Amino acid sequence: MLWRSPFSTLPLAWKAPLLAAALVIAVALVVSKVVLDRLQSDQDAALRDLTGAYMDGVSASVLPATVRGDVWEAFDALDRARGRYSGLKVNYSVVADTSDRIIAASDPFRFPVLTDLPAGVAREFPKGNGLVMEDGKGLAWASRTLAEEGVAVGRILTEIDVSDLLRVRGQVLWTLIAVNATLAFGFAVVGWYAIKRMLRPLSVVGEHIERVRAGDMQPITGPESRRVSPEFERLFRHFNAMARAVNEREALTSRIAAQERYALIGKLASAMAHEVNNPLGGLFNALDTMKRHGDDPKVREPTLDLLGRGLTHIRNIVGSTLITHRGAAPGRSLKAVDLDDLRLLVEPEAARKRITLDWINDVSGVVEVDAEAVRQATLNLLINACAASRTGGTVRLRAFLAERSLVVGVGDQGPGLPQAIEKFLLLAPDESTTLEGGLGLWVVRRLVKDAGGTITIRRRSGFATIVRIAWPIGDVESEPAGAIAAEETLHV
Amino acid sequence: MPGETARGDGVGPILFPRRAVLRGGLGAAVAVATGPARAADEVSIGVNPLFLDSDIQLLASLRDYLAQRLGRPVQLVKRRTYQEITAMLLSGQLDAAWICDCPYVQNQDRLALLATPIFRGEPHYQTYVAVGPRAEANSFDDIGGTVHAFSDPDSTSGYLVTRYLLAVKRTTPAQFFRASFFTYGHRNVVRAVASGLAESGSIDGYVYDVLAVREPGLVAPVRVVYKSEKLGFPPIVGLQSAGDQKLQQAIARAFLDMAATPSGRQLLATLNLDGFTASEPELYRGTLEKWLVVKAQS
């Protein structure tokens, strides 16, 4: 697994200002380094120049005194040099002969005249001419050889307090830190505000997309769509075009669904007419028989029975059609007969293709599911199965109660469900998934989704497809089958 | 004696005789009021360093006063050492000079006393021996083994008196002190002792007292452990054999009358003197005796 930095998951409104601050800090670090290095080299150069000037001046004035070993002249020269070199804080200066015996010092109490220079002090100073600095102590030590006609006669040793230079460096460092921290913070705040403002149109799009999830596809109009950058204007335009297309498709789908329903109703009507017509010949025969032999009780009784059964059959067919298409009371619970009625509706179609209906309905009692939704979905599946089945095949229905659900499975021996339809049925209830062709399965999916049920598709020996729907028991919605059932009720 | 070489304790560097070095031309380099050419009627008067190394303002006031009194341009000639002024006077290059009493007694036979300053009511001053802030000495005897600062080899207070005290003890500066050196100025002795460069020093009592008022900060670290008897104050002298005796008298008169004029009194106030008086060689007997003792030792 690839490691993802926590930074990559931060919102853009944080990322950009943090990046700006980081850039400022990076630049500040580089600039500070350059400035401090430059300052240090300048200070070093200035210190060397100043020390050089001091040493030049003092050595010129103490050289004759050193040659003569003149204590007063040497001291007087050192004493007069004191304070004449502004910017150079001399702690002490010592004029010593070649054997490091002190001729004079600016601080005679510390370096008494005509005593040996303490070894610890002598060690601090460079040999010959030079300057060494120790930042930790804030001190520098300069040494200058005094020579007359090329012969060394002594040297001047000067300790310089460089703590001022170090303090200036410290002040510059803190100034840089303060200025750069302020800049970084400023850039971060400005960046955060600017990015937040710039990204505001994205949240508008986000809100509209969120409303689409709730089924409300609205184009972006109003004040938030104006005065945005060209990129977001384009995005809004595309979103609005998409919103219009989706709305148009929804309307079209509804119209097609209605047309499909008309076709279904036509089919059912013709089937019903056929069913009604079937016993009619027999019934008319029975009527004639009654006219002619109605007085004969032996003929009358069976004829009346035949008439009764024929009429009952017709009533059942008509009744079941009415129940299916007019709908009973909304949210009505389901009984076994509600499913068995469907057999009467499918039988004509089945008979036409000599399809055997393998019908096992184990439902008993009253089941707390939306009867109309179950009936409509099951009828669609059955009609689909019949349509898919070859002539002389078998269509199977299994209905039983499982734990907390009513399971209705419909199987056929057709060529199997196309991949697209199977995906359409199984995939998460994503409205954007389209279904090419018939609306029957689209209706099924919609009904199952509304009822909170689940669809599974299996293949079992002898059957190409078994579509099984589990309807949850107990939470029958108050508005059954949504708008579709209501519309159908109107159209029938 | 004036040419004596002051030595360290035998280990330290040799302090060279000033006379030999300065005759080489160093003297010209430290001259303050030398003009490139001398006007025909210009009066030349030599002065030893007083309080500061230069005393420029003081000398300007003195020059203006004398010029006004004499009615002639005056040049005040200043050299680094007493010896140079004495030499210039004796060789006739100066019309008069304000010199130390020591060179006066050395050349008493050739010099004429023109005027002697009056300090605190009398023509006397003292020699002080002082020590630095960290010294524990309380008397002259206690300063043995210290680094000692002298003023000038021809100075009474800055050298002769101390040298005399040591001669009486049958010792010399080289033996008595750890080291000694000359600073060529009474004020420099105070500076050397105050800064710790020297642990003890021989100082002109008059200069010391004036500095104590003018620069109390400079004098504060210095403690006087010995005061000599009173000696004749350094006089204004001329050559006995001077050709222009009228000029000598006029110069003497200018000094003696100083307290009588406003500008003179202002000058005296600056000098911390009461005035000038005529004096006899007898005034300088004490100095002469000391010099003779020292001369006899060397």
PDB file of C-alpha atoms in Angstrom, chain A residues 137-273:
ATOM      1  CA  LYS A 137      33.667  34.346  24.701  1.00  0.00           C
ATOM      2  CA  GLY A 138      32.786  37.412  22.601  1.00  0.00           C
ATOM      3  CA  LEU A 139      36.484  38.225  22.404  1.00  0.00           C
ATOM      4  CA  ALA A 140      39.095  38.707  19.729  1.00  0.00           C
ATOM      5  CA  TRP A 141      42.853  38.774  20.108  1.00  0.00           C
ATOM      6  CA  ALA A 142      45.093  40.747  17.800  1.00  0.00           C
ATOM      7  CA  SER A 143      48.824  40.601  17.675  1.00  0.00           C
ATOM      8  CA  ARG A 144      51.291  42.858  15.867  1.00  0.00           C
ATOM      9  CA  THR A 145      55.047  42.441  15.743  1.00  0.00           C
ATOM     10  CA  LEU A 146      57.057  45.617  16.316  1.00  0.00           C
ATOM     11  CA  ALA A 147      60.119  45.617  14.093  1.00  0.00           C
ATOM     12  CA  GLU A 148      62.805  48.186  13.473  1.00  0.00           C
ATOM     13  CA  GLU A 149      64.913  47.777  10.377  1.00  0.00           C
ATOM     14  CA  GLY A 150      63.598  44.258   9.959  1.00  0.00           C
ATOM     15  CA  VAL A 151      64.527  43.234  13.495  1.00  0.00           C
ATOM     16  CA  ALA A 152      61.710  42.392  15.875  1.00  0.00           C
ATOM     17  CA  VAL A 153      61.902  44.443  19.050  1.00  0.00           C
ATOM     18  CA  GLY A 154      58.633  43.403  20.631  1.00  0.00           C
ATOM     19  CA  ARG A 155      54.954  43.082  19.955  1.00  0.00           C
ATOM     20  CA  ILE A 156      51.591  44.619  20.752  1.00  0.00           C
ATOM     21  CA  LEU A 157      48.872  42.315  22.025  1.00  0.00           C
ATOM     22  CA  THR A 158      45.331  43.619  22.107  1.00  0.00           C
ATOM     23  CA  GLU A 159      42.223  41.933  23.444  1.00  0.00           C
ATOM     24  CA  ILE A 160      39.050  43.236  21.806  1.00  0.00           C
ATOM     25  CA  ASP A 161      35.525  42.906  23.094  1.00  0.00           C
ATOM     26  CA  VAL A 162      33.433  41.778  20.101  1.00  0.00           C
ATOM     27  CA  SER A 163      30.258  41.099  22.074  1.00  0.00           C
ATOM     28  CA  ASP A 164      28.663  44.147  20.402  1.00  0.00           C
ATOM     29  CA  LEU A 165      29.161  42.562  16.988  1.00  0.00           C
ATOM     30  CA  LEU A 166      27.650  39.317  18.239  1.00  0.00           C
ATOM     31  CA  ARG A 167      24.747  41.239  19.771  1.00  0.00           C
ATOM     32  CA  VAL A 168      24.106  42.997  16.453  1.00  0.00           C
ATOM     33  CA  ARG A 169      24.161  39.596  14.766  1.00  0.00           C
ATOM     34  CA  GLY A 170      21.677  38.304  17.325  1.00  0.00           C
ATOM     35  CA  GLN A 171      19.448  41.327  16.837  1.00  0.00           C
ATOM     36  CA  VAL A 172      19.541  40.900  13.059  1.00  0.00           C
ATOM     37  CA  LEU A 173      18.715  37.218  13.458  1.00  0.00           C
ATOM     38  CA  TRP A 174      15.729  37.942  15.677  1.00  0.00           C
ATOM     39  CA  THR A 175      14.582  40.749  13.388  1.00  0.00           C
ATOM     40  CA  LEU A 176      14.727  38.342  10.456  1.00  0.00           C
ATOM     41  CA  ILE A 177      12.819  35.709  12.409  1.00  0.00           C
ATOM     42  CA  ALA A 178      10.160  38.218  13.474  1.00  0.00           C
ATOM     43  CA  VAL A 179       9.735  39.734  10.011  1.00  0.00           C
ATOM     44  CA  ASN A 180       9.685  36.378   8.256  1.00  0.00           C
ATOM     45  CA  ALA A 181       7.311  34.812  10.764  1.00  0.00           C
ATOM     46  CA  THR A 182       4.967  37.772  10.306  1.00  0.00           C
ATOM     47  CA  LEU A 183       5.253  37.482   6.536  1.00  0.00           C
ATOM     48  CA  ALA A 184       4.662  33.723   6.592  1.00  0.00           C
ATOM     49  CA  PHE A 185       1.654  34.122   8.862  1.00  0.00           C
ATOM     50  CA  GLY A 186       0.347  36.993   6.718  1.00  0.00           C
ATOM     51  CA  PHE A 187       0.756  35.026   3.513  1.00  0.00           C
ATOM     52  CA  ALA A 188      -0.918  32.025   5.111  1.00  0.00           C
ATOM     53  CA  VAL A 189      -3.916  34.066   6.259  1.00  0.00           C
ATOM     54  CA  VAL A 190      -4.244  35.934   2.967  1.00  0.00           C
ATOM     55  CA  GLY A 191      -3.772  32.674   1.058  1.00  0.00           C
ATOM     56  CA  TRP A 192      -6.366  30.909   3.204  1.00  0.00           C
ATOM     57  CA  TYR A 193      -8.900  33.690   2.658  1.00  0.00           C
ATOM     58  CA  ALA A 194      -8.157  33.986  -1.068  1.00  0.00           C
ATOM     59  CA  ILE A 195      -8.378  30.236  -1.695  1.00  0.00           C
ATOM     60  CA  LYS A 196     -11.539  30.030   0.388  1.00  0.00           C
ATOM     61  CA  ARG A 197     -13.064  32.761  -1.749  1.00  0.00           C
ATOM     62  CA  MET A 198     -11.810  31.214  -4.964  1.00  0.00           C
ATOM     63  CA  LEU A 199     -13.194  27.794  -4.065  1.00  0.00           C
ATOM     64  CA  ARG A 200     -16.608  29.078  -3.021  1.00  0.00           C
ATOM     65  CA  PRO A 201     -18.161  28.172  -6.432  1.00  0.00           C
ATOM     66  CA  LEU A 202     -17.016  24.569  -5.870  1.00  0.00           C
ATOM     67  CA  SER A 203     -19.083  24.337  -2.709  1.00  0.00           C
ATOM     68  CA  VAL A 204     -22.060  25.727  -4.669  1.00  0.00           C
ATOM     69  CA  VAL A 205     -21.619  22.888  -7.163  1.00  0.00           C
ATOM     70  CA  GLY A 206     -21.231  20.484  -4.237  1.00  0.00           C
ATOM     71  CA  GLU A 207     -24.502  21.646  -2.688  1.00  0.00           C
ATOM     72  CA  HIS A 208     -26.329  21.203  -5.991  1.00  0.00           C
ATOM     73  CA  ILE A 209     -24.875  17.703  -6.444  1.00  0.00           C
ATOM     74  CA  GLU A 210     -25.997  16.882  -2.899  1.00  0.00           C
ATOM     75  CA  ARG A 211     -29.528  17.985  -3.869  1.00  0.00           C
ATOM     76  CA  VAL A 212     -29.362  15.710  -6.924  1.00  0.00           C
ATOM     77  CA  ARG A 213     -28.794  12.804  -4.567  1.00  0.00           C
ATOM     78  CA  ALA A 214     -32.044  13.778  -2.888  1.00  0.00           C
ATOM     79  CA  GLY A 215     -33.767  13.752  -6.296  1.00  0.00           C
ATOM     80  CA  ASP A 216     -33.785  17.490  -6.862  1.00  0.00           C
ATOM     81  CA  MET A 217     -31.796  18.359  -9.939  1.00  0.00           C
ATOM     82  CA  GLN A 218     -31.625  22.150 -10.071  1.00  0.00           C
ATOM     83  CA  PRO A 219     -29.463  24.247 -12.388  1.00  0.00           C
ATOM     84  CA  ILE A 220     -27.199  26.778 -10.696  1.00  0.00           C
ATOM     85  CA  THR A 221     -28.773  30.169 -11.066  1.00  0.00           C
ATOM     86  CA  GLY A 222     -29.142  33.160  -8.788  1.00  0.00           C
ATOM     87  CA  PRO A 223     -26.499  35.418  -7.297  1.00  0.00           C
ATOM     88  CA  GLU A 224     -23.975  32.637  -6.577  1.00  0.00           C
ATOM     89  CA  SER A 225     -23.664  31.911 -10.320  1.00  0.00           C
ATOM     90  CA  ARG A 226     -22.559  35.433 -11.129  1.00  0.00           C
ATOM     91  CA  ARG A 227     -19.176  37.078 -10.733  1.00  0.00           C
ATOM     92  CA  VAL A 228     -17.159  33.885 -10.768  1.00  0.00           C
ATOM     93  CA  SER A 229     -13.895  33.108 -12.557  1.00  0.00           C
ATOM     94  CA  PRO A 230     -14.131  31.822 -16.175  1.00  0.00           C
ATOM     95  CA  GLU A 231     -13.182  28.287 -15.072  1.00  0.00           C
ATOM     96  CA  PHE A 232     -16.099  28.093 -12.659  1.00  0.00           C
ATOM     97  CA  GLU A 233     -18.412  29.823 -15.110  1.00  0.00           C
ATOM     98  CA  ARG A 234     -17.615  26.986 -17.522  1.00  0.00           C
ATOM     99  CA  LEU A 235     -18.161  24.427 -14.766  1.00  0.00           C
ATOM    100  CA  PHE A 236     -21.519  25.973 -13.893  1.00  0.00           C
ATOM    101  CA  ARG A 237     -22.495  25.985 -17.566  1.00  0.00           C
ATOM    102  CA  HIS A 238     -21.631  22.312 -17.915  1.00  0.00           C
ATOM    103  CA  PHE A 239     -23.436  21.452 -14.693  1.00  0.00           C
ATOM    104  CA  ASN A 240     -26.525  23.310 -15.825  1.00  0.00           C
ATOM    105  CA  ALA A 241     -26.410  21.565 -19.210  1.00  0.00           C
ATOM    106  CA  MET A 242     -26.157  18.257 -17.378  1.00  0.00           C
ATOM    107  CA  ALA A 243     -29.030  19.195 -15.074  1.00  0.00           C
ATOM    108  CA  ARG A 244     -31.228  20.040 -18.060  1.00  0.00           C
ATOM    109  CA  ALA A 245     -30.276  16.764 -19.808  1.00  0.00           C
ATOM    110  CA  VAL A 246     -31.000  14.707 -16.699  1.00  0.00           C
ATOM    111  CA  ASN A 247     -34.353  16.416 -16.188  1.00  0.00           C
ATOM    112  CA  GLU A 248     -35.267  15.850 -19.825  1.00  0.00           C
ATOM    113  CA  ARG A 249     -34.262  12.210 -19.547  1.00  0.00           C
ATOM    114  CA  GLU A 250     -36.360  11.817 -16.424  1.00  0.00           C
ATOM    115  CA  ALA A 251     -39.363  13.243 -18.212  1.00  0.00           C
ATOM    116  CA  LEU A 252     -38.718  11.039 -21.238  1.00  0.00           C
ATOM    117  CA  THR A 253     -38.320   7.958 -19.067  1.00  0.00           C
ATOM    118  CA  SER A 254     -41.613   8.731 -17.364  1.00  0.00           C
ATOM    119  CA  ARG A 255     -43.342   9.049 -20.731  1.00  0.00           C
ATOM    120  CA  ILE A 256     -41.792   5.826 -21.990  1.00  0.00           C
ATOM    121  CA  ALA A 257     -42.808   4.088 -18.760  1.00  0.00           C
ATOM    122  CA  ALA A 258     -46.340   5.252 -19.280  1.00  0.00           C
ATOM    123  CA  GLN A 259     -46.301   3.996 -22.865  1.00  0.00           C
ATOM    124  CA  GLU A 260     -44.913   0.700 -21.659  1.00  0.00           C
ATOM    125  CA  ARG A 261     -47.712   0.489 -19.190  1.00  0.00           C
ATOM    126  CA  TYR A 262     -50.232   1.137 -21.920  1.00  0.00           C
ATOM    127  CA  ALA A 263     -48.676  -1.719 -23.881  1.00  0.00           C
ATOM    128  CA  LEU A 264     -48.847  -3.942 -20.827  1.00  0.00           C
ATOM    129  CA  ILE A 265     -52.418  -2.982 -20.204  1.00  0.00           C
ATOM    130  CA  GLY A 266     -53.248  -3.672 -23.845  1.00  0.00           C
ATOM    131  CA  LYS A 267     -51.613  -7.054 -23.568  1.00  0.00           C
ATOM    132  CA  LEU A 268     -53.448  -7.824 -20.363  1.00  0.00           C
ATOM    133  CA  ALA A 269     -56.688  -6.545 -21.840  1.00  0.00           C
ATOM    134  CA  SER A 270     -56.369  -8.790 -24.870  1.00  0.00           C
ATOM    135  CA  ALA A 271     -55.376 -11.672 -22.624  1.00  0.00           C
ATOM    136  CA  MET A 272     -58.358 -10.989 -20.439  1.00  0.00           C
ATOM    137  CA  ALA A 273     -60.604 -10.748 -23.469  1.00  0.00           C
TER     138      ALA A 273
END
